[in-house]
Coordinates of C-alpha atoms in Angstrom, one line a residue:
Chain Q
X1 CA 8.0 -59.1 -13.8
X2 CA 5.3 -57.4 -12.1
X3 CA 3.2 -54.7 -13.5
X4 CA 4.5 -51.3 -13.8
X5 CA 2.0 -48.7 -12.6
X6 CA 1.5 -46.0 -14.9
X7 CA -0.6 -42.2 -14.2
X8 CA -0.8 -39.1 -16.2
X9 CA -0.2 -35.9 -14.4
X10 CA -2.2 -33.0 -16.2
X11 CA -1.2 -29.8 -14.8
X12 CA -4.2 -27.5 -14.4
X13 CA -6.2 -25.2 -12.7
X14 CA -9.7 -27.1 -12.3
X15 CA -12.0 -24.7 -10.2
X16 CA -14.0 -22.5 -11.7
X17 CA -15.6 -19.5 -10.0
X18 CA -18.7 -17.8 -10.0
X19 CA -19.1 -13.4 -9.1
X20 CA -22.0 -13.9 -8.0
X21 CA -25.3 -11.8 -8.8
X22 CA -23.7 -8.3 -8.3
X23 CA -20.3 -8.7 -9.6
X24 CA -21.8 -10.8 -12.4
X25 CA -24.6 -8.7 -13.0
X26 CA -22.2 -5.4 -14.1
X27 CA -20.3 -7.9 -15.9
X28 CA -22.7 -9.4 -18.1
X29 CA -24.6 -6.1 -18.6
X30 CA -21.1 -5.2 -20.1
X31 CA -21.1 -8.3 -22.3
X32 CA -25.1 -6.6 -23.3
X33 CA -23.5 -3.1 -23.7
X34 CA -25.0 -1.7 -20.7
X35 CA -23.8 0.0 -17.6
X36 CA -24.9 -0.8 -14.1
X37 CA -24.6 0.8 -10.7
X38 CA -26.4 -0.8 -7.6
X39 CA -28.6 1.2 -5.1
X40 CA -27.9 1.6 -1.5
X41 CA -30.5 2.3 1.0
X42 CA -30.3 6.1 0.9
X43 CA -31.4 6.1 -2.9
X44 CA -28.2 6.8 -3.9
X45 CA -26.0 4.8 -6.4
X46 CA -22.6 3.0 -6.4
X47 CA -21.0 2.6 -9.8
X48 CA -19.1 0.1 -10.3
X49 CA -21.3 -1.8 -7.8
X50 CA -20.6 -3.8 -4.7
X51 CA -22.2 -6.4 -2.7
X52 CA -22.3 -5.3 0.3
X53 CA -22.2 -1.2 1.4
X54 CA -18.9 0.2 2.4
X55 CA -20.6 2.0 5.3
X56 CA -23.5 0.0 6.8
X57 CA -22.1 -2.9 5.9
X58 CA -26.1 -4.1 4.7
X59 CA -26.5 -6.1 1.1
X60 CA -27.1 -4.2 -1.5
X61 CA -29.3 -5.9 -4.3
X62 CA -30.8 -3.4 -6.3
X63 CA -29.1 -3.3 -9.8
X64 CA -30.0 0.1 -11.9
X65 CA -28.5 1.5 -15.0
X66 CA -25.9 4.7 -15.0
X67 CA -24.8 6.0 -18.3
X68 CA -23.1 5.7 -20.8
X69 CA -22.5 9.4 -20.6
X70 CA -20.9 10.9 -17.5
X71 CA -18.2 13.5 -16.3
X72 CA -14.2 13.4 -15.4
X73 CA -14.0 13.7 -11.5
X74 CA -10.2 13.7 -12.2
X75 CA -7.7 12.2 -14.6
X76 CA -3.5 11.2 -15.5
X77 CA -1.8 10.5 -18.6
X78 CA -0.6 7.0 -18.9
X79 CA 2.6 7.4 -21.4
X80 CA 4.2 5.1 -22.1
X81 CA 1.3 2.5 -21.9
X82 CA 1.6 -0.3 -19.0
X83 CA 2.0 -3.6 -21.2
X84 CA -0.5 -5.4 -19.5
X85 CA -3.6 -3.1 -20.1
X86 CA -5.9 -3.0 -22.0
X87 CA -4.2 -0.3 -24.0
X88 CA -1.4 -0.3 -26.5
X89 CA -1.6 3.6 -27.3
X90 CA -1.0 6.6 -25.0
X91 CA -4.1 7.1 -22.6
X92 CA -5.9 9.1 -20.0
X93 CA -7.1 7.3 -17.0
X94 CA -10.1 8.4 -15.3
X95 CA -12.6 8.7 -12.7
X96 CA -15.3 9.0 -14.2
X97 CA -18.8 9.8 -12.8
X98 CA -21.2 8.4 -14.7
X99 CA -25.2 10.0 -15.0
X100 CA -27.6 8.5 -12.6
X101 CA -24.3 7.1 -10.4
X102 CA -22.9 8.9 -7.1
X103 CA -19.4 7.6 -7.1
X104 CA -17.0 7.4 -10.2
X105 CA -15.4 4.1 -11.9
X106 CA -11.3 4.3 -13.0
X107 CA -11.6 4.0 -16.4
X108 CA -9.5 4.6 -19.8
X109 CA -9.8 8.2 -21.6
X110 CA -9.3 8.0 -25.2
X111 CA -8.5 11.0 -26.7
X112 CA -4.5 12.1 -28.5
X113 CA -3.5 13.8 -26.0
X114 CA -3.5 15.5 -22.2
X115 CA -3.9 19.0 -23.6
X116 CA -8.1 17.2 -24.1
X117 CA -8.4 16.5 -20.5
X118 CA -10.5 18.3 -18.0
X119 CA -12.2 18.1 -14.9
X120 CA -15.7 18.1 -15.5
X121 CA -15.8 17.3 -19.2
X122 CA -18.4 15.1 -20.8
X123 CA -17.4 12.0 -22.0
X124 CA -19.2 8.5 -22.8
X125 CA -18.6 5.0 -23.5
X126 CA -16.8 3.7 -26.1
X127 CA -17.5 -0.2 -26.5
X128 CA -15.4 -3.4 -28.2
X129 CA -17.6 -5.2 -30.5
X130 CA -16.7 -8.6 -29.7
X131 CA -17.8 -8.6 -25.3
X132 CA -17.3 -11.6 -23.2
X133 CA -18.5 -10.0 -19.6
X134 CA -15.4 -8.4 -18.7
X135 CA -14.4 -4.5 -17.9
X136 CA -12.5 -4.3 -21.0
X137 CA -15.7 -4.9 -23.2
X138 CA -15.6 -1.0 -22.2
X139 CA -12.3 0.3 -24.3
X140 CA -13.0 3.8 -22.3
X141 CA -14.7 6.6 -22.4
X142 CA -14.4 9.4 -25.2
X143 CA -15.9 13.0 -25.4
X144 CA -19.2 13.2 -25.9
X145 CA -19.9 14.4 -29.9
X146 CA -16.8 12.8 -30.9
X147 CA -17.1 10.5 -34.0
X148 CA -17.2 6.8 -32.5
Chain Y
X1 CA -1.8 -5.5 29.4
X2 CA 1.6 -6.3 29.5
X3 CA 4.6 -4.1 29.0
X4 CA 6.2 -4.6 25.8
X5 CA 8.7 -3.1 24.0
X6 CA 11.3 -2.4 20.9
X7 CA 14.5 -3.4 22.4
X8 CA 16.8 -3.3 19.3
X9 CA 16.7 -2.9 15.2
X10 CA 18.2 -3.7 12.2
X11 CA 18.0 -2.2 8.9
X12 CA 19.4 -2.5 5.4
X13 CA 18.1 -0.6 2.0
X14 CA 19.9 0.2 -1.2
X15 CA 18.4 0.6 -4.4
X16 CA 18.7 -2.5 -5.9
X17 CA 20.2 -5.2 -4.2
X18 CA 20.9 -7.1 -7.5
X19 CA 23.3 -10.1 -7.1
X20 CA 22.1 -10.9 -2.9
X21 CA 18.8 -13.4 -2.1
X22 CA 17.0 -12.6 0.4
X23 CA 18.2 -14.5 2.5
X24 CA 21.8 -13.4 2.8
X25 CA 20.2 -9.7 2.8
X26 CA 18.4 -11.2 6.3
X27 CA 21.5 -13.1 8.0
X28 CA 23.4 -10.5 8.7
X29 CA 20.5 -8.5 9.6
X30 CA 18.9 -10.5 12.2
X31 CA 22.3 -11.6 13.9
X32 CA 22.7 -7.8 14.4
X33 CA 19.1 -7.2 16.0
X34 CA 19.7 -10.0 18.2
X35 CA 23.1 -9.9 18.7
X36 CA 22.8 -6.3 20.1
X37 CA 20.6 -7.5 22.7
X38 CA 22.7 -10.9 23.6
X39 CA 20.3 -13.2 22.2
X40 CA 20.3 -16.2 20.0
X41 CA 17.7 -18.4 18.0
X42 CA 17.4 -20.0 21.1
X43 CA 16.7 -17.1 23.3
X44 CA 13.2 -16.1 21.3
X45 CA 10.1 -17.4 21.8
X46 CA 8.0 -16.4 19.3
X47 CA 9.4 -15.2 15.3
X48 CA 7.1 -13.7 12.7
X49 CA 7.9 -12.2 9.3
X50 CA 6.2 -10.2 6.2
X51 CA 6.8 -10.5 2.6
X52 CA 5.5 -11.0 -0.5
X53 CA 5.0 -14.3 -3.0
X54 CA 4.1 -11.6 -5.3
X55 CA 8.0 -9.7 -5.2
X56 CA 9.9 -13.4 -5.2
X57 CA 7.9 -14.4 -8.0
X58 CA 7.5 -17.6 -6.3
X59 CA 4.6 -19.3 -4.0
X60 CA 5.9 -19.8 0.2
X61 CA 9.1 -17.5 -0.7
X62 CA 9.4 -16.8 3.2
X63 CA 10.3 -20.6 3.8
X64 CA 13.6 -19.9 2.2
X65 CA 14.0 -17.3 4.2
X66 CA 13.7 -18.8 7.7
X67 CA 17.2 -20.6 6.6
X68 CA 18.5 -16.5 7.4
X69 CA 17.0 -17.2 10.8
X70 CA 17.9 -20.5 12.0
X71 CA 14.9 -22.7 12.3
X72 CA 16.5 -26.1 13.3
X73 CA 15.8 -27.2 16.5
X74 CA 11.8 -26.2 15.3
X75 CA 10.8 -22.3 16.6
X76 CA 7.6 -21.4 17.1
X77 CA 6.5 -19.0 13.9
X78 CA 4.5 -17.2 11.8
X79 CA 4.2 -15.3 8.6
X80 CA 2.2 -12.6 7.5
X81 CA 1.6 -11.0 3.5
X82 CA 1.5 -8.0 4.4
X83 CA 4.8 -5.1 5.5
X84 CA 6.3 -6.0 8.7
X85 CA 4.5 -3.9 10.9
X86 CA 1.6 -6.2 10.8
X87 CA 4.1 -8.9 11.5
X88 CA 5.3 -6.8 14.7
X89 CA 1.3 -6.7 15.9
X90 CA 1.1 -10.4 15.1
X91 CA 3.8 -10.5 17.8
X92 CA 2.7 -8.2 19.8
X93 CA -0.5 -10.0 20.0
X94 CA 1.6 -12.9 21.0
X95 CA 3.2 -11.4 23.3
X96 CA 0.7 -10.1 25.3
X97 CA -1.3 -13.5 25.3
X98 CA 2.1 -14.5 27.2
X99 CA 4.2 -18.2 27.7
X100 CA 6.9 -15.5 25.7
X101 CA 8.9 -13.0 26.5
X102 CA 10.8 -12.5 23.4
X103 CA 10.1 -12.2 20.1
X104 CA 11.7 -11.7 16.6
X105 CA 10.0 -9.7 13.7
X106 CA 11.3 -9.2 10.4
X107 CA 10.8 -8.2 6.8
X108 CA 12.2 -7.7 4.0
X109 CA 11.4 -6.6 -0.2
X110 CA 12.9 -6.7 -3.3
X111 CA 10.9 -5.4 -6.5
X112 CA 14.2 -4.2 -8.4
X113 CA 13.9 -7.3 -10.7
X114 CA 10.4 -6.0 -12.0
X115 CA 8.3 -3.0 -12.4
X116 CA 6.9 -2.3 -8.6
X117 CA 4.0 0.3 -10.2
X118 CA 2.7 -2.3 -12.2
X119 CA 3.4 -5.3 -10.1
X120 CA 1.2 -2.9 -7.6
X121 CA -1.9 -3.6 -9.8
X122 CA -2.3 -7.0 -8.5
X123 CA -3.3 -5.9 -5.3
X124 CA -6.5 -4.7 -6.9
X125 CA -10.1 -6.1 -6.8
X126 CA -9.3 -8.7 -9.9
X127 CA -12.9 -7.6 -11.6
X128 CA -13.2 -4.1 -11.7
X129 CA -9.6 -2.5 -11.4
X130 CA -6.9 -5.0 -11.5
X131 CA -7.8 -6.2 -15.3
X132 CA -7.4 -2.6 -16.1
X133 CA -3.3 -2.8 -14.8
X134 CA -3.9 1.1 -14.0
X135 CA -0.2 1.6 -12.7
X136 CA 0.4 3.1 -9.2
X137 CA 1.8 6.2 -10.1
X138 CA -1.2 6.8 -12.5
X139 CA -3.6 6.1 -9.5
X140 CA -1.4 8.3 -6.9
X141 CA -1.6 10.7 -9.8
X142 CA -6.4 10.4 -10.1
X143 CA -5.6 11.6 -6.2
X144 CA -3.5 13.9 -6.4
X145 CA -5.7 16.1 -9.0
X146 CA -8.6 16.1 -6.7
X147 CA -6.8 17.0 -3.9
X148 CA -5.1 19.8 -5.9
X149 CA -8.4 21.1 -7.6
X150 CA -10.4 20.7 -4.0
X151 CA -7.5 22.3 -2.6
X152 CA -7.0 20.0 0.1
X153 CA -3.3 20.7 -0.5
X154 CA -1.6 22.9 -2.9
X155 CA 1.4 22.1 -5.3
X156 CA 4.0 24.3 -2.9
X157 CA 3.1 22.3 0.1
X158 CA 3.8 19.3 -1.9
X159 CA 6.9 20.7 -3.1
X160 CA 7.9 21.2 0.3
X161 CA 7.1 17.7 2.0
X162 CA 9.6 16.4 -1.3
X163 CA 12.3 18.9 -0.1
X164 CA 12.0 17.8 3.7
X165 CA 12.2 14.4 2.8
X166 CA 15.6 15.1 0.3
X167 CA 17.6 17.7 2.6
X168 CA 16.3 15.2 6.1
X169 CA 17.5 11.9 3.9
X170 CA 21.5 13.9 3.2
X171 CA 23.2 12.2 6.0
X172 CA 21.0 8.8 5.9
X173 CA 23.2 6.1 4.6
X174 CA 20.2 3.8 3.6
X175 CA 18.1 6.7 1.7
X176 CA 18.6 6.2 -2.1
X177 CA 17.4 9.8 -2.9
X178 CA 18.9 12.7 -1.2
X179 CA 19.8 16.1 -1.7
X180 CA 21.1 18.5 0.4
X181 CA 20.5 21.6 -2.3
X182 CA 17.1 20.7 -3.2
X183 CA 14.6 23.3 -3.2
X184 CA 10.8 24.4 -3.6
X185 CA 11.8 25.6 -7.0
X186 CA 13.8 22.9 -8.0
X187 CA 11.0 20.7 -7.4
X188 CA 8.0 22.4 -8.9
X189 CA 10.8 22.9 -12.5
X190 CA 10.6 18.9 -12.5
X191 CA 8.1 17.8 -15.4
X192 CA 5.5 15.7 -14.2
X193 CA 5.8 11.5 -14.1
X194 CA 2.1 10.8 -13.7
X195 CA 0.4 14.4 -14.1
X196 CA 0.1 16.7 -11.8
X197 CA 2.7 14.2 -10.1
X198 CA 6.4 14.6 -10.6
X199 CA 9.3 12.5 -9.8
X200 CA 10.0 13.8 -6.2
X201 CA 6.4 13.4 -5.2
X202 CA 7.0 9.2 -5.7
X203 CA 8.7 7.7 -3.5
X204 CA 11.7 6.2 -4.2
X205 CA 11.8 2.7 -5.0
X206 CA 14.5 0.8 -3.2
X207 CA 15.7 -3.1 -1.5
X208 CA 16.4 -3.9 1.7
X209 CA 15.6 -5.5 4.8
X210 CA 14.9 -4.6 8.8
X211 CA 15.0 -7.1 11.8
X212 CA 13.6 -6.3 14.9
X213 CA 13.7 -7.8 18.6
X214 CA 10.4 -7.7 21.4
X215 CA 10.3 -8.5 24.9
X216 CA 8.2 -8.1 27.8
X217 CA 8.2 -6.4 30.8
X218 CA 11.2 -6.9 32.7
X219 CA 12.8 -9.1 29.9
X220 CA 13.4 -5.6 28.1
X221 CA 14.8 -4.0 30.7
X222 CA 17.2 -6.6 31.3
X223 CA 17.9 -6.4 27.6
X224 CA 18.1 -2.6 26.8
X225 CA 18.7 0.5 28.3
X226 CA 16.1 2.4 27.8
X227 CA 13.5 0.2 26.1
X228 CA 11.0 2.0 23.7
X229 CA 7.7 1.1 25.4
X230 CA 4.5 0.5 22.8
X231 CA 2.4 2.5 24.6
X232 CA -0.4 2.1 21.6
X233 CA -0.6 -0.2 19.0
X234 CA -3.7 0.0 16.3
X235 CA -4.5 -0.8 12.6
X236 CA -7.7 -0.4 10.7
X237 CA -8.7 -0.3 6.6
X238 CA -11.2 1.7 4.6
X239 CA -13.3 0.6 1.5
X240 CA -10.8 -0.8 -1.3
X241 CA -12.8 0.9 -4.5
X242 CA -11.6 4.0 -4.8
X243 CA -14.8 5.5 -5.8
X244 CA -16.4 5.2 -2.4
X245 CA -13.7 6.9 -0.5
X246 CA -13.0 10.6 -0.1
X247 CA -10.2 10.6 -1.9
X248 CA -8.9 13.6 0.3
X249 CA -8.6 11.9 3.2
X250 CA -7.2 8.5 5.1
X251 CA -10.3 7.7 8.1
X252 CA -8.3 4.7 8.9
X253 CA -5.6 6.5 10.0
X254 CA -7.2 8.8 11.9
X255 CA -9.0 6.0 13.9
X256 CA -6.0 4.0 14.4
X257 CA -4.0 6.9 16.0
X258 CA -6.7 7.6 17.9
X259 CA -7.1 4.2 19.2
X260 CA -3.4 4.0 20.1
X261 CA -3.5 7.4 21.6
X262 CA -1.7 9.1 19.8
X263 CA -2.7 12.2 20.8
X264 CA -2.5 11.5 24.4
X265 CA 0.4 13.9 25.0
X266 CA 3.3 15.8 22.8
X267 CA 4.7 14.0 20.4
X268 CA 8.3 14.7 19.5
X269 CA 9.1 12.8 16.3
X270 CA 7.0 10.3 14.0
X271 CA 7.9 8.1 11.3
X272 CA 5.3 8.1 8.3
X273 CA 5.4 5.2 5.7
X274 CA 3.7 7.3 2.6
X275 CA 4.6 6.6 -0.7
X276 CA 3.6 9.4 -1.7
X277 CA 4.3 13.5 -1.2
X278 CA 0.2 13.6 -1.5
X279 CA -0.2 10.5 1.4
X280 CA 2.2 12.3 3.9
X281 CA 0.2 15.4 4.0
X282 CA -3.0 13.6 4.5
X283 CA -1.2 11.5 7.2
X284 CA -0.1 14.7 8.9
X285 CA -3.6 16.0 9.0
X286 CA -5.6 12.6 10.1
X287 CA -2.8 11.9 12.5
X288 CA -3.0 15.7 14.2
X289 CA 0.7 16.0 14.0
X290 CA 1.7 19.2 15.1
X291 CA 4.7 21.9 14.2
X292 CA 6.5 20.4 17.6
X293 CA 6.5 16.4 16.3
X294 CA 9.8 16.2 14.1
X295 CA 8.5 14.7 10.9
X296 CA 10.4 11.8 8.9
X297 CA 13.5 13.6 10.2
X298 CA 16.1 11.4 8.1
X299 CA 13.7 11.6 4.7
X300 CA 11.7 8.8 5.9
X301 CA 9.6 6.7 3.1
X302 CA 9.8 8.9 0.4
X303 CA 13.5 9.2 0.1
X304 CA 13.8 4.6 0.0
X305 CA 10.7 2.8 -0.3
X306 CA 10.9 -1.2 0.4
X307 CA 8.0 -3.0 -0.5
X308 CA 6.8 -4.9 2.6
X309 CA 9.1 -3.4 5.2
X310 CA 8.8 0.4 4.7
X311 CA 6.5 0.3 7.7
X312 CA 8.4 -1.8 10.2
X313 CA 11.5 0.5 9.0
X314 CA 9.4 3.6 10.0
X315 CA 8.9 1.7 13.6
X316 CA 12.7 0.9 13.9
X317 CA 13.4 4.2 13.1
X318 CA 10.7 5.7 15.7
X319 CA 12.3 3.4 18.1
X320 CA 15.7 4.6 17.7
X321 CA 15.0 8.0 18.5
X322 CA 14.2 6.7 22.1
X323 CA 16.9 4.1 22.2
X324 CA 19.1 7.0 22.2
X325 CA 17.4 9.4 23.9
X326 CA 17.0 12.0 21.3
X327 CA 13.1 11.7 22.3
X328 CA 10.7 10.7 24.8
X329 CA 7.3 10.0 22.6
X330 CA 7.0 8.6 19.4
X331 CA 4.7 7.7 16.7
X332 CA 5.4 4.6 13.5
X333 CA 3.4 4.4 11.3
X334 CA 2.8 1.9 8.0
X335 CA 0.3 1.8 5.3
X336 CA -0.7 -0.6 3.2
X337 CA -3.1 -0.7 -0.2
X338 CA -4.2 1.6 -2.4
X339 CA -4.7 5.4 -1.3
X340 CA -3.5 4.6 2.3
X341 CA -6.3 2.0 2.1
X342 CA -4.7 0.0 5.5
X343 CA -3.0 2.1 8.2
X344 CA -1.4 1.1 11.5
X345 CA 0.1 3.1 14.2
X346 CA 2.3 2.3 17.0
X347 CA 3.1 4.7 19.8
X348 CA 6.3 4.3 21.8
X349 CA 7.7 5.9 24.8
X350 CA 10.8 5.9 26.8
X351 CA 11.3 6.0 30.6

């Protein structure tokens, strides 16, 4: 009787994947607690940053540090919760202009309720303690003097 | 370039299309587009479709689909993930390389089994945004606030795109919101979904389908009667993080109706795929419409939105308005992304 041949078959996704310097740099100054923007040629600064500017089209390499305090360019409230974020309570969502950056990041505002929302209010990070590089090491951004 | 144009359409939406595949949504469709032009499977040289993996839940969904079209002897086709319309300039393209004279274009959507504004999120950049899940009424909503407090548009104008688009969608069989009593008031007394954004300025959600048949030259006007000429046919994108762009406005579009010359001469009616009350008033602005083009005349996007074919819809309807000569120059229009990130425009004239 001859042999029967005989294989395993793991299912699984074997590729991993790098960001690259950029990506990877705002995402493991998150991981450190620590914002980043990148600076284009003009001196001024994209927050979050990309690799490449969405005008000129030229690399951008120059990694600086915005925040954590910044202002609501504009904000919703997210009520009910989507049950994939980050979030299980109500939220704001936010741009949100961060000092020393020239464009604002969409990010969580945690506060109880719309009624503490406002265009051009000062808020500032809020972090998780446990941060694995990723934007939810941020949990959001809460007005500035509230008790963290 | 060759002459190519529309020659006939077929359209299906409903709100939810709950116990029909996709691809008996599509039979019936396509046998219409074709049959009202005298062609079979055999007749078309070239067949290309838009859809999305990420509405069937499933990787290659458009394979099944094909089985709606007929693809046995082998045709020549192609597929695109994106709304039809960029599935009718795939075949445009095609067409105008020529060794074709005819060609099919379809699409089709359906994102009642799930939640459409959070299956939206996965169509953001998967570091920054899309981990976030920030739904797409909540992001319509980040626009519309800095519009409103820049005063790029006010909450009455809003107000009154939501009321053209219910009283024009009355007498439209395939709208799934409509009312012919709506007004200014009525609207601005809804409380918001995703403030400042209420329920009318959303589009409405719906299923459904649209087939479409090309041809070239004199193949069309063998075919139709008066053929609906694309005199202009252009698509372009802006930056996807939203933080880069003027939030107030849609460059892409402007460029793309410029490049199709759109304002070349009067237009008389134009089909605009915005999903939302704030994205139709930018549209009207970037695309120079005037008080003389009817606008979304039968309620357009807002009053059904499918998923993937809203666009080519807008087109079929542009087209009809020559096809039965209730206007000489017309403008589609799709969109695509976030904030009108993708925008494509398509011109069409009769003789």
């Amino acid at each position: 009787m001859p042999e029967r041949l005989r294989a395993d078959l793991v299912l699984e996704y074997p590729f991993t994947r790098t960001t690259g310097p950029v990506i990877g740099g705002f995402l493991t100054g998150l991981r450190e607690g620590m914002i980043l923007g990148i600076r284009r040629s003009d001196g001024t600064v994209l927050c979050p940053p990309t690799e490449y500017d969405p005008e000129s089209s030229e690399p951008l390499t120059d990694l600086v540090e915005v925040g954590p305090g910044g202002e609501v360019v504009s904000w919703t409230w997210v009520d009910p919760p989507r049950s994939q974020s980050p979030w299980d309570q109500p939220h704001g969502l936010g741009l949100i202009q961060l000092d020393g950056a020239d464009t604002p990041i969409v990010h969580g505002l945690l506060v109880e309720g719309p009624s503490e929302l406002s265009v051009g209010m000062r808020v500032t990070a809020r972090w998780r303690p446990e941060r694995e590089g990723h934007i939810a090491d941020l949990e959001g951004f809460v007005p500035e003097g509230a008790v963290r | 370039m060759r002459d190519i144009a529309v020659v006939s359409a077929a359209q299906h939406q409903q709100k939810a299309l709950t116990h029909t595949t996709e691809v008996e949504l599509m039979v019936p469709l396509i046998n219409e587009a074709r049959g009202a032009v005298g062609l079979t499977q055999d007749d078309i040289g070239f067949t290309c479709s838009g859809s999305s993996d990420f509405l069937a839940g499933q990787a290659f969904s458009f394979v099944h689909t094909l089985d709606a079209v007929g693809a046995v002897p082998p045709i020549s086709e192609s597929h695109v993930e994106m709304d039809g319309a960029w599935a009718l300039y795939e075949a445009w393209v095609k067409l105008q390389i020529g060794g074709v004279d005819t060609a099919l274009v379809y699409s089709y959507g359906k994102s009642s089994p799930g939640s459409l504004r959070d299956v939206l999120s996965t169509q953001l950049d998967p570091y920054y945004l899309g981990p976030l899940w920030p739904d797409a009424f909540a992001l319509a909503a980040l626009q519309a606030r800095i519009m409103l407090e820049s005063g790029a548009v006010s909450e009455q104008r809003l107000a009154e795109i939501a009321v053209r688009s219910l009283n024009g969608a009355a007498d439209n069989p395939r709208a799934v919101r409509s009312s012919a009593e709506a007004t200014i008031d009525s609207i601005l007394a809804e409380a918001p979904i995703a403030d400042p954004l209420r329920p009318s300025d959303c589009a409405a959600s719906a299923d459904g389908g649209v087939a479409v048949v090309l041809a070239a030259g004199d193949r069309a006007r063998e075919l139709c009667e008066r053929p609906a000429w694309i005199k202009g046919i252009d698509h372009r994108i802006d930056p996807h993080q939203p933080g880069v762009r003027d939030l107030t406005r849609a460059p892409s579009a402007q460029v793309a109706a410029a490049q199709a010359g759109a304002g070349d001469d009067r237009l008389d009616a134009a089909e605009l795929a915005a999903p939302f009350t704030t994205q139709e008033h930018i549209l009207e602005l970037e695309l120079g419409l005037g008080a003389d083009t009817a606008v979304n005349a039968n309620g357009g996007a807002l009053a059904g939105h499918t998923m993937m074919a809203a666009g080519l819809m807008r087109i079929a309807d542009a087209a009809a308005h020559i096809h039965d000569e209730r206007a000489d120059r017309v403008l589609g229009h799709a969109a695509s992304g976030l904030y009108l990130q993708q925008n494509l425009v398509c011109v069409m004239e009769g003789e």
